[in-house]
Short mmCIF file of C-alpha atoms in Angstrom, two decimals:
data_model
loop_
_atom_site.label_atom_id
_atom_site.label_comp_id
_atom_site.label_asym_id
_atom_site.label_seq_id
_atom_site.Cartn_x
_atom_site.Cartn_y
_atom_site.Cartn_z
CA UNK A 1 150.52 32.10 116.20
CA UNK A 2 147.51 29.47 116.49
CA UNK A 3 147.18 30.23 120.30
CA UNK A 4 146.74 33.90 119.76
CA UNK A 5 144.26 33.39 116.91
CA UNK A 6 142.41 30.83 119.36
CA UNK A 7 142.27 33.56 122.21
CA UNK A 8 141.01 36.34 119.75
CA UNK A 9 138.46 33.85 118.44
CA UNK A 10 137.03 33.19 121.97
CA UNK A 11 137.10 36.81 122.75
CA UNK A 12 135.12 37.70 119.76
CA UNK A 13 132.79 34.80 120.27
CA UNK A 14 131.89 36.10 123.73
CA UNK A 15 131.09 39.49 122.15
CA UNK A 16 129.02 38.06 119.44
CA UNK A 17 127.08 35.75 121.96
CA UNK A 18 126.45 38.73 124.25
CA UNK A 19 124.87 40.63 121.34
CA UNK A 20 123.12 37.82 119.68
CA UNK A 21 122.52 35.03 122.22
CA UNK A 22 120.69 32.68 119.82
CA UNK A 23 123.36 32.61 117.01
CA UNK A 24 124.44 29.19 115.86
CA UNK A 25 127.97 27.98 115.87
CA UNK A 26 128.07 27.83 112.15
CA UNK A 27 127.24 31.40 111.75
CA UNK A 28 129.86 32.24 114.55
CA UNK A 29 132.43 30.42 112.41
CA UNK A 30 131.51 32.18 109.31
CA UNK A 31 131.75 35.67 110.91
CA UNK A 32 135.24 34.91 112.36
CA UNK A 33 136.38 33.62 108.90
CA UNK A 34 135.23 37.07 107.37
CA UNK A 35 137.03 38.94 110.24
CA UNK A 36 140.36 36.76 109.57
CA UNK A 37 140.04 37.39 105.70
CA UNK A 38 139.69 41.14 106.40
CA UNK A 39 142.97 41.28 108.38
CA UNK A 40 141.44 41.62 111.91
CA UNK A 41 144.22 41.30 114.53
CA UNK A 42 142.62 42.21 117.74
CA UNK A 43 139.27 43.04 119.24
CA UNK A 44 139.97 46.79 118.93
CA UNK A 45 139.77 46.19 115.08
CA UNK A 46 136.08 45.40 115.56
CA UNK A 47 135.30 49.09 115.18
CA UNK A 48 136.44 48.88 111.39
CA UNK A 49 133.80 46.22 110.67
CA UNK A 50 131.15 47.58 108.44
CA UNK A 51 127.64 46.39 107.48
CA UNK A 52 128.59 45.49 104.07
CA UNK A 53 131.24 43.10 105.40
CA UNK A 54 128.70 40.90 107.35
CA UNK A 55 125.40 41.74 105.49
CA UNK A 56 125.42 38.44 103.59
CA UNK A 57 125.76 36.46 106.85
CA UNK A 58 123.11 38.06 109.06
CA UNK A 59 119.86 39.82 108.76
CA UNK A 60 119.87 43.59 108.86
CA UNK A 61 118.66 43.90 112.57
CA UNK A 62 121.16 41.37 113.84
CA UNK A 63 123.89 43.19 111.75
CA UNK A 64 123.01 46.36 113.52
CA UNK A 65 122.97 44.88 116.97
CA UNK A 66 126.41 43.15 116.30
CA UNK A 67 127.85 46.48 115.07
CA UNK A 68 126.62 48.28 118.03
CA UNK A 69 128.13 45.88 120.14
CA UNK A 70 131.44 46.13 118.45
CA UNK A 71 131.30 49.88 118.77
CA UNK A 72 130.62 49.64 122.51
CA UNK A 73 133.27 47.07 123.14
CA UNK A 74 135.98 49.03 121.35
CA UNK A 75 135.00 52.43 122.90
CA UNK A 76 135.33 50.65 126.26
CA UNK A 77 138.80 49.63 125.40
CA UNK A 78 139.87 53.09 124.41
CA UNK A 79 138.46 54.69 127.48
CA UNK A 80 140.04 52.09 129.85
CA UNK A 81 143.46 52.74 128.46
CA UNK A 82 142.89 56.45 128.84
CA UNK A 83 141.52 56.12 132.50
CA UNK A 84 144.62 53.99 133.32
CA UNK A 85 147.07 56.68 132.06
CA UNK A 86 145.44 59.27 133.96
CA UNK A 87 147.51 59.79 137.22
CA UNK A 88 145.01 62.02 138.97
CA UNK A 89 142.05 59.78 138.11
CA UNK A 90 143.84 56.61 139.56
CA UNK A 91 145.10 58.34 142.66
CA UNK A 92 141.59 59.84 143.47
CA UNK A 93 139.88 56.61 143.25
CA UNK A 94 142.57 54.44 145.05
CA UNK A 95 142.31 56.68 148.15
CA UNK A 96 138.77 55.59 148.73
CA UNK A 97 139.43 51.78 148.61
CA UNK A 98 141.85 49.07 148.88
CA UNK A 99 143.93 48.03 146.07
CA UNK A 100 142.78 45.00 143.84
CA UNK A 101 144.89 41.71 143.58
CA UNK A 102 147.49 41.82 140.76
CA UNK A 103 145.12 39.75 138.60
CA UNK A 104 142.36 42.27 138.70
CA UNK A 105 144.47 45.43 138.02
CA UNK A 106 144.22 45.36 134.24
CA UNK A 107 140.48 45.26 134.24
CA UNK A 108 139.70 47.31 137.28
CA UNK A 109 138.31 50.15 134.96
CA UNK A 110 136.32 47.81 132.83
CA UNK A 111 132.97 49.77 133.04
CA UNK A 112 132.64 52.44 130.32
CA UNK A 113 133.63 56.06 131.41
CA UNK A 114 131.85 59.19 130.60
CA UNK A 115 132.92 60.99 127.23
CA UNK A 116 134.38 63.80 129.31
CA UNK A 117 136.74 61.83 131.10
CA UNK A 118 137.63 60.00 128.19
CA UNK A 119 138.71 63.45 126.58
CA UNK A 120 140.95 63.92 129.33
CA UNK A 121 139.35 66.34 131.56
CA UNK A 122 140.74 64.75 134.79
CA UNK A 123 139.39 65.50 138.30
CA UNK A 124 136.80 68.19 137.50
CA UNK A 125 134.92 65.80 135.05
CA UNK A 126 135.16 62.97 137.64
CA UNK A 127 132.85 65.00 139.90
CA UNK A 128 130.04 64.21 137.36
CA UNK A 129 130.58 60.48 137.90
CA UNK A 130 128.05 58.76 140.34
CA UNK A 131 130.07 56.61 143.06
CA UNK A 132 129.01 53.12 141.54
CA UNK A 133 130.92 53.94 138.28
CA UNK A 134 134.12 54.72 140.46
CA UNK A 135 133.47 52.09 143.10
CA UNK A 136 136.41 49.56 143.67
CA UNK A 137 135.86 46.22 145.18
CA UNK A 138 137.80 45.61 148.30
CA UNK A 139 139.29 42.24 147.01
CA UNK A 140 142.00 42.27 149.75
CA UNK A 141 139.36 41.98 152.44
CA UNK A 142 137.67 39.14 150.81
CA UNK A 143 137.77 35.52 152.12
CA UNK A 144 140.73 33.57 151.04
CA UNK A 145 138.54 31.09 149.10
CA UNK A 146 137.32 34.05 147.12
CA UNK A 147 140.83 35.24 146.24
CA UNK A 148 141.95 31.70 145.34
CA UNK A 149 138.91 31.18 142.97
CA UNK A 150 139.34 34.32 140.96
CA UNK A 151 143.05 33.61 140.77
CA UNK A 152 142.32 30.20 139.37
CA UNK A 153 139.33 31.13 137.33
CA UNK A 154 137.02 29.02 139.25
CA UNK A 155 133.51 29.35 140.98
CA UNK A 156 133.92 30.04 144.66
CA UNK A 157 132.10 27.84 147.38
CA UNK A 158 128.68 29.24 148.25
CA UNK A 159 129.90 30.01 152.02
CA UNK A 160 132.78 32.09 150.77
CA UNK A 161 130.40 33.71 148.08
CA UNK A 162 127.96 34.77 150.94
CA UNK A 163 130.90 36.20 153.05
CA UNK A 164 131.95 38.04 149.96
CA UNK A 165 128.62 39.59 149.69
CA UNK A 166 128.68 40.80 153.23
CA UNK A 167 131.99 42.45 152.58
CA UNK A 168 130.96 44.02 149.38
CA UNK A 169 127.67 45.37 150.75
CA UNK A 170 129.26 46.94 153.76
CA UNK A 171 131.65 48.78 151.62
CA UNK A 172 128.80 50.14 149.27
CA UNK A 173 126.80 51.17 152.19
CA UNK A 174 129.68 53.62 153.18
CA UNK A 175 128.59 55.67 150.21
CA UNK A 176 124.80 55.24 150.60
CA UNK A 177 122.93 53.46 153.18
CA UNK A 178 120.42 51.83 150.81
CA UNK A 179 121.84 51.74 147.32
CA UNK A 180 119.15 51.57 144.58
CA UNK A 181 118.79 48.67 142.35
CA UNK A 182 120.51 50.50 139.52
CA UNK A 183 123.51 51.36 141.63
CA UNK A 184 123.83 47.64 142.66
CA UNK A 185 123.56 46.62 139.17
CA UNK A 186 126.65 48.84 138.16
CA UNK A 187 128.71 47.33 140.79
CA UNK A 188 127.75 43.72 140.25
CA UNK A 189 128.12 44.24 136.38
CA UNK A 190 131.54 45.25 136.84
CA UNK A 191 132.46 42.30 138.97
CA UNK A 192 130.99 39.88 136.28
CA UNK A 193 133.10 41.77 133.51
CA UNK A 194 136.28 41.38 135.60
CA UNK A 195 135.76 37.69 136.77
CA UNK A 196 133.04 36.13 134.51
CA UNK A 197 134.41 32.46 135.25
CA UNK A 198 134.08 32.90 138.89
CA UNK A 199 130.86 34.85 139.29
CA UNK A 200 128.74 35.12 136.10
CA UNK A 201 125.68 33.01 135.74
CA UNK A 202 126.32 30.83 132.92
CA UNK A 203 125.22 27.90 131.02
CA UNK A 204 127.32 24.79 130.31
CA UNK A 205 128.24 26.06 126.99
CA UNK A 206 129.50 29.25 128.46
CA UNK A 207 126.76 31.58 127.37
CA UNK A 208 125.74 34.01 129.87
CA UNK A 209 122.21 33.72 131.58
CA UNK A 210 120.50 37.25 131.20
CA UNK A 211 123.70 39.19 131.14
CA UNK A 212 125.32 36.77 133.81
CA UNK A 213 124.79 39.07 136.80
CA UNK A 214 121.29 38.34 138.19
CA UNK A 215 122.13 35.84 141.03
CA UNK A 216 124.93 38.14 142.22
CA UNK A 217 122.55 41.22 141.97
CA UNK A 218 119.91 39.45 143.97
CA UNK A 219 122.17 38.54 146.67
CA UNK A 220 123.38 42.00 147.08
CA UNK A 221 119.85 43.49 146.99
CA UNK A 222 118.75 41.18 149.50
CA UNK A 223 121.61 41.66 151.86
CA UNK A 224 120.95 45.45 151.60
CA UNK A 225 117.23 45.00 152.40
CA UNK A 226 117.91 42.83 155.24
CA UNK A 227 120.30 45.33 156.97
CA UNK A 228 117.54 48.15 156.16
CA UNK A 229 114.56 45.98 157.23
CA UNK A 230 113.71 48.13 160.29
CA UNK A 231 115.05 51.38 158.91
CA UNK A 232 113.53 54.24 157.21
CA UNK A 233 114.87 53.55 153.65
CA UNK A 234 111.84 52.34 151.75
CA UNK A 235 111.19 53.08 148.13
CA UNK A 236 107.72 53.56 146.74
CA UNK A 237 107.34 52.90 143.14
CA UNK A 238 104.45 53.76 140.85
CA UNK A 239 103.82 51.92 137.44
CA UNK A 240 101.96 53.09 134.30
CA UNK A 241 100.21 51.13 131.63
CA UNK A 242 100.20 52.19 128.08
CA UNK A 243 97.13 51.18 126.09
CA UNK A 244 96.56 50.10 122.63
CA UNK A 245 100.18 49.09 121.85
CA UNK A 246 102.01 45.68 122.02
CA UNK A 247 104.73 45.73 124.71
CA UNK A 248 107.91 43.95 125.44
CA UNK A 249 106.21 41.00 126.93
CA UNK A 250 104.89 40.26 123.53
CA UNK A 251 107.89 40.91 121.63
CA UNK A 252 110.21 39.17 124.28
CA UNK A 253 112.24 36.63 122.90
CA UNK A 254 111.17 37.04 119.23
CA UNK A 255 113.13 37.80 116.13
CA UNK A 256 110.26 38.18 113.61
CA UNK A 257 107.47 39.47 115.81
CA UNK A 258 105.84 41.33 112.85
CA UNK A 259 107.69 40.92 109.66
CA UNK A 260 107.05 42.88 106.45
CA UNK A 261 105.06 41.56 103.73
CA UNK A 262 107.23 39.28 101.29
CA UNK A 263 108.70 41.63 98.35
CA UNK A 264 106.97 39.38 95.86
CA UNK A 265 103.47 39.75 97.42
CA UNK A 266 100.80 42.39 98.01
CA UNK A 267 98.12 42.44 100.58
CA UNK A 268 95.56 41.12 97.99
CA UNK A 269 97.69 38.23 97.11
CA UNK A 270 98.54 37.18 100.65
CA UNK A 271 94.75 37.54 101.60
CA UNK A 272 93.87 35.21 98.37
CA UNK A 273 96.36 32.62 99.79
CA UNK A 274 94.74 32.75 103.18
CA UNK A 275 91.43 31.91 101.81
CA UNK A 276 92.87 29.09 99.67
CA UNK A 277 94.06 27.47 103.12
CA UNK A 278 90.47 28.01 104.36
CA UNK A 279 89.16 26.11 101.20
CA UNK A 280 91.55 23.36 101.60
CA UNK A 281 90.58 22.81 105.22
CA UNK A 282 86.88 22.84 104.26
CA UNK A 283 87.45 20.26 101.60
CA UNK A 284 90.08 18.04 103.25
CA UNK A 285 90.16 18.81 106.91
CA UNK A 286 93.44 18.15 109.09
CA UNK A 287 94.50 15.76 106.06
CA UNK A 288 95.40 18.75 104.23
CA UNK A 289 98.10 19.42 106.51
CA UNK A 290 100.24 16.80 104.41
CA UNK A 291 100.05 18.56 101.16
CA UNK A 292 103.06 20.47 100.12
CA UNK A 293 100.87 23.41 98.89
CA UNK A 294 99.54 23.94 102.48
CA UNK A 295 103.10 24.06 103.77
CA UNK A 296 104.09 26.74 101.25
CA UNK A 297 101.03 28.69 101.77
CA UNK A 298 101.48 28.75 105.57
CA UNK A 299 105.10 29.89 105.02
CA UNK A 300 104.19 32.57 102.55
CA UNK A 301 101.20 33.98 104.85
CA UNK A 302 103.43 34.08 108.00
CA UNK A 303 103.30 37.95 107.93
CA UNK A 304 99.58 38.01 108.03
CA UNK A 305 99.38 35.44 110.64
CA UNK A 306 101.51 37.68 112.64
CA UNK A 307 99.36 40.83 111.77
CA UNK A 308 96.07 38.97 112.77
CA UNK A 309 97.50 37.65 116.28
CA UNK A 310 99.22 41.05 117.00
CA UNK A 311 96.04 43.08 116.44
CA UNK A 312 94.92 45.52 119.20
CA UNK A 313 92.76 44.63 121.03
CA UNK A 314 94.02 40.84 121.02
CA UNK A 315 91.50 38.66 119.01
CA UNK A 316 90.25 35.48 120.69
CA UNK A 317 91.76 32.10 119.95
CA UNK A 318 88.61 31.03 118.26
CA UNK A 319 88.76 34.00 115.84
CA UNK A 320 92.33 33.07 114.92
CA UNK A 321 91.29 29.40 114.47
CA UNK A 322 88.46 30.48 111.93
CA UNK A 323 90.94 32.31 109.84
CA UNK A 324 93.80 30.14 110.26
CA UNK A 325 92.74 26.60 110.94
CA UNK A 326 95.98 25.01 109.99
CA UNK A 327 97.78 27.09 112.36
CA UNK A 328 96.57 24.83 115.28
CA UNK A 329 98.12 21.59 113.91
CA UNK A 330 101.41 20.53 115.73
CA UNK A 331 103.43 20.74 112.49
CA UNK A 332 102.19 24.47 111.82
CA UNK A 333 102.85 25.42 115.51
CA UNK A 334 106.29 24.16 115.49
CA UNK A 335 106.96 25.76 112.22
CA UNK A 336 105.49 29.16 113.17
CA UNK A 337 107.53 29.16 116.44
CA UNK A 338 110.88 28.64 114.52
CA UNK A 339 110.07 31.55 112.11
CA UNK A 340 109.10 33.50 115.18
CA UNK A 341 112.17 32.89 117.28
CA UNK A 342 114.99 31.04 114.93
CA UNK A 343 114.68 28.12 117.47
CA UNK A 344 113.65 24.52 116.74
CA UNK A 345 111.74 23.85 120.02
CA UNK A 346 111.45 20.21 119.93
CA UNK A 347 115.04 19.59 118.71
CA UNK A 348 116.51 22.00 121.33
CA UNK A 349 114.38 20.40 124.25
CA UNK A 350 115.47 16.81 123.32
CA UNK A 351 119.15 18.00 122.95
CA UNK A 352 118.95 19.89 126.50
CA UNK A 353 117.27 16.94 128.23
CA UNK A 354 120.07 14.74 127.07
CA UNK A 355 122.81 17.15 128.00
CA UNK A 356 121.55 18.14 131.56
CA UNK A 357 118.63 15.98 132.42
CA UNK A 358 120.59 13.56 134.57
CA UNK A 359 122.48 16.18 136.17
CA UNK A 360 119.24 17.97 137.35
CA UNK A 361 117.77 14.60 138.59
CA UNK A 362 120.86 13.95 140.56
CA UNK A 363 120.99 17.45 142.09
CA UNK A 364 117.53 16.95 143.36
CA UNK A 365 118.24 13.44 144.59
CA UNK A 366 121.30 14.73 146.51
CA UNK A 367 120.55 18.30 147.63
CA UNK A 368 116.70 18.45 148.10
CA UNK A 369 114.93 17.76 151.27
CA UNK A 370 111.60 18.84 150.08
CA UNK A 371 109.02 16.07 150.66
CA UNK A 372 107.37 16.80 147.27
CA UNK A 373 110.41 16.46 145.47
CA UNK A 374 111.22 13.09 147.35
CA UNK A 375 107.75 11.95 146.34
CA UNK A 376 108.45 12.52 142.67
CA UNK A 377 111.61 10.82 142.87
CA UNK A 378 110.04 7.73 144.62
CA UNK A 379 107.99 6.90 141.67
CA UNK A 380 110.57 4.74 140.23
CA UNK A 381 111.79 4.84 136.48
CA UNK A 382 108.34 4.05 134.97
CA UNK A 383 107.88 7.84 134.19
CA UNK A 384 109.41 9.21 131.06
CA UNK A 385 112.69 11.36 132.06
CA UNK A 386 111.53 14.44 130.81
CA UNK A 387 108.23 14.19 132.34
CA UNK A 388 109.89 13.37 135.65
CA UNK A 389 112.13 16.50 135.36
CA UNK A 390 109.24 18.70 134.82
CA UNK A 391 107.43 17.15 137.90
CA UNK A 392 110.62 17.73 140.02
CA UNK A 393 110.78 21.30 138.90
CA UNK A 394 107.15 22.15 139.83
CA UNK A 395 107.60 20.30 143.06
CA UNK A 396 110.75 22.47 143.86
CA UNK A 397 109.16 25.53 142.89
CA UNK A 398 106.06 24.62 144.95
CA UNK A 399 103.71 24.67 141.84
CA UNK A 400 100.95 22.40 141.48
CA UNK A 401 101.30 20.20 138.48
CA UNK A 402 97.88 21.05 137.21
CA UNK A 403 99.07 24.72 136.69
CA UNK A 404 100.69 23.26 133.73
CA UNK A 405 99.60 19.68 133.02
CA UNK A 406 96.28 17.58 133.16
CA UNK A 407 95.92 13.95 133.07
CA UNK A 408 93.03 12.32 131.27
CA UNK A 409 92.12 8.74 130.17
CA UNK A 410 93.85 7.52 127.05
CA UNK A 411 90.56 6.98 125.29
CA UNK A 412 88.99 10.41 125.82
CA UNK A 413 88.41 12.60 123.11
CA UNK A 414 88.44 16.45 122.84
CA UNK A 415 84.79 16.60 123.47
CA UNK A 416 85.11 14.36 126.46
CA UNK A 417 87.85 16.57 127.86
CA UNK A 418 85.97 19.75 127.42
CA UNK A 419 82.98 18.18 129.37
CA UNK A 420 84.74 16.61 132.06
CA UNK A 421 87.60 18.72 133.06
CA UNK A 422 87.36 22.53 134.00
CA UNK A 423 89.77 24.01 131.47
CA UNK A 424 91.22 27.40 132.29
CA UNK A 425 91.91 30.15 130.00
CA UNK A 426 95.71 29.75 130.24
CA UNK A 427 97.50 26.92 128.31
CA UNK A 428 97.39 23.34 129.64
CA UNK A 429 99.18 20.28 128.30
CA UNK A 430 96.64 17.52 128.61
CA UNK A 431 98.45 13.93 128.71
CA UNK A 432 96.26 10.92 127.73
CA UNK A 433 97.58 8.21 129.94
CA UNK A 434 97.02 4.59 130.96
CA UNK A 435 98.11 3.04 134.11
CA UNK A 436 96.94 5.35 136.83
CA UNK A 437 98.24 8.74 137.72
CA UNK A 438 101.48 7.42 139.63
CA UNK A 439 103.05 5.37 136.84
CA UNK A 440 101.28 6.87 133.85
CA UNK A 441 102.17 5.78 130.29
CA UNK A 442 101.29 8.44 127.87
CA UNK A 443 99.27 7.45 124.79
CA UNK A 444 98.92 11.03 123.39
CA UNK A 445 98.31 14.58 124.54
CA UNK A 446 96.38 17.48 123.58
CA UNK A 447 96.59 21.36 124.29
CA UNK A 448 93.89 23.35 125.72
CA UNK A 449 93.61 27.33 125.63
CA UNK A 450 90.79 29.77 126.76
CA UNK A 451 88.92 26.72 127.89
CA UNK A 452 88.78 24.56 124.71
CA UNK A 453 91.04 21.81 123.18
CA UNK A 454 92.84 23.45 120.34
CA UNK A 455 95.41 21.09 119.36
CA UNK A 456 95.65 17.36 119.35
CA UNK A 457 99.16 15.84 119.33
CA UNK A 458 100.67 13.63 116.46
CA UNK A 459 103.80 12.24 118.39
CA UNK A 460 102.95 10.34 121.67
CA UNK A 461 106.03 11.69 123.44
CA UNK A 462 105.86 14.22 126.62
CA UNK A 463 108.64 16.24 124.90
CA UNK A 464 106.61 16.94 121.90
CA UNK A 465 103.71 17.98 123.83
CA UNK A 466 105.89 20.24 126.26
CA UNK A 467 107.67 21.97 123.17
CA UNK A 468 104.16 22.60 121.42
CA UNK A 469 102.51 24.08 124.65
CA UNK A 470 105.61 26.12 125.28
CA UNK A 471 105.42 27.38 121.79
CA UNK A 472 101.90 28.66 122.38
CA UNK A 473 103.06 31.40 124.68
CA UNK A 474 105.31 33.01 122.16
CA UNK A 475 102.98 32.46 118.94
CA UNK A 476 99.90 33.85 120.96
CA UNK A 477 101.66 36.55 122.95
CA UNK A 478 100.73 34.95 126.28
CA UNK A 479 102.18 35.58 129.83
CA UNK A 480 103.00 32.57 131.83
CA UNK A 481 100.50 31.75 134.34
CA UNK A 482 101.41 32.34 137.84
CA UNK A 483 100.55 28.54 138.73
CA UNK A 484 103.59 27.59 136.65
CA UNK A 485 105.55 30.77 135.84
CA UNK A 486 108.70 29.46 137.55
CA UNK A 487 108.77 26.01 135.78
CA UNK A 488 108.11 27.89 132.51
CA UNK A 489 110.82 30.22 132.93
CA UNK A 490 113.20 27.75 133.95
CA UNK A 491 112.29 25.61 130.65
CA UNK A 492 112.72 29.02 128.70
CA UNK A 493 116.08 29.83 129.98
CA UNK A 494 117.80 26.38 130.82
CA UNK A 495 116.23 24.18 128.13
CA UNK A 496 115.10 26.29 125.16
CA UNK A 497 117.83 28.95 125.39
CA UNK A 498 115.48 32.12 125.07
CA UNK A 499 117.51 34.39 127.58
CA UNK A 500 117.26 37.95 127.08
CA UNK A 501 118.88 40.61 129.63
CA UNK A 502 115.61 42.50 129.56
CA UNK A 503 111.82 41.63 129.92
CA UNK A 504 109.90 38.63 131.20
CA UNK A 505 106.80 36.70 130.23
CA UNK A 506 105.90 36.16 133.90
CA UNK A 507 102.64 37.88 135.14
CA UNK A 508 102.81 41.24 136.42
CA UNK A 509 100.50 43.35 138.69
CA UNK A 510 98.79 41.83 141.68
CA UNK A 511 98.87 37.95 142.53
CA UNK A 512 98.12 35.68 145.46
CA UNK A 513 100.98 35.09 147.62
CA UNK A 514 101.92 31.23 147.97
CA UNK A 515 103.14 31.97 151.49
CA UNK A 516 100.39 34.23 153.07
CA UNK A 517 97.52 33.61 150.72
CA UNK A 518 97.03 37.24 150.31
CA UNK A 519 96.85 39.49 147.36
CA UNK A 520 100.33 41.27 146.81
CA UNK A 521 101.99 43.11 144.17
CA UNK A 522 104.42 41.06 142.26
CA UNK A 523 107.83 42.73 141.88
CA UNK A 524 109.05 43.46 138.23
CA UNK A 525 112.28 41.36 137.75
CA UNK A 526 113.95 40.19 134.71
CA UNK A 527 114.74 36.77 136.10
CA UNK A 528 112.54 35.13 138.73
CA UNK A 529 114.59 34.89 141.82
CA UNK A 530 113.70 31.25 142.50
CA UNK A 531 114.70 30.45 138.90
CA UNK A 532 117.96 32.30 139.20
CA UNK A 533 118.88 30.56 142.43
CA UNK A 534 118.16 27.15 141.00
CA UNK A 535 120.10 27.87 138.00
CA UNK A 536 123.01 29.03 139.99
CA UNK A 537 123.01 26.00 142.41
CA UNK A 538 122.81 23.67 139.52
CA UNK A 539 125.80 25.33 138.12
CA UNK A 540 127.65 25.10 141.37
CA UNK A 541 126.56 21.36 141.57
CA UNK A 542 127.99 20.72 138.19
CA UNK A 543 131.18 22.32 139.41
CA UNK A 544 131.17 19.91 142.39
CA UNK A 545 131.77 22.65 144.96
CA UNK A 546 128.70 22.20 147.21
#
């Protein structure tokens, strides 16, 4: 009985994490205890969960997301059973492709089927389905290493996986010479659902990286593009820009992007509290940040801070500083980010560096042949571990460290830095160091934005500076600058754990190609291909398959 409940708990946990990636383990446990007390016996019973059952544990929006996930999950189960029991459906699909291995047979119809098929309208309804929805993977033609890996629930070796992509794409091109990204997504998503342990992009804790299908999708699309490189199959896409409205880049990863006014407050009372904060700052300066009154006022006025930041057109940083001087203190930045995302950035960065920092360093030490990476590794152990890892990432992605980090003398003031350094508009972490650039010892740090120093650190550690500068992108609705976009996205996904299935904070539009030096149109992708590849390679390295 305990084994059954343990399996059920794992299945429910996967559904919950997919719907709410940032949910903590304690809340997951509370939810499962509620489900047990309600008499839930299998995942299909999730369709009977109601908002009032879990409303005391989760905010309203998260409740709705979870209930929607439960609905989709239980609908899929029902449809799968009906599809499997339909002889005409099974025979018509099996005639077009080879049978699956025995371990895959129970999940071969894991993708949702159209409502008309679910209602039992057999072959006529099936004509309305697209080929990716009925496509079956030719598992019997896959390399033995792939078949062994999926039977054991392990990750295949990279060479076997590349061979699998060749077989898969050849089969897909029988239906369409140049499958679109959406068609490839349907196929790869079904593979991930069948064998998540073997093919899904996952972190060490088992949570999926942006749906889990990114690296597989990239490999499939790259193979198709390579085969069609000299053919006539070229897709031209146009993009439109919506003005006067905050888009997904701004709200990306946020859980309280624009919260409502607190129920006990009015517009007038909140504005009065903002003015009180200004008054305290005029009287006491930064020393006022230690007052309990200031912390309480900053918490209550969070709604108004977001309204001012989110205004259209976007206000300048200087305008925001004039209205909210205490927002630019390290304590307030970290508190605001935690309100905004439900994430304690510094705590989770410290934990992530402890969990995977050594593995990342060893990966680059053993696998990388890049001279810039080797140069970082050769500097010895005088550099703080987290600082070394960020330098390794930037070297690997061929990003100049000054795309994110500046070095200045430990005795420099904010005025000195603004006079001597050419500060860009995008955020920079300025490390105040002694001992030279190669073996620098960090004394403290500052952060610049829009060409001015806007924050001076109170903790002399690299991680505290990194957490603070990272928080700036979310607090002030900033896109990652191209000079450090890969490194910042890696930090976001691997270390911080902000990992939505859609959207990106990378810059869009035209950028300068690092290879050719020419201005090119950046492709709109959810996960940067270089970041996705490194995440996958690190995962394979940890599995000791390479």
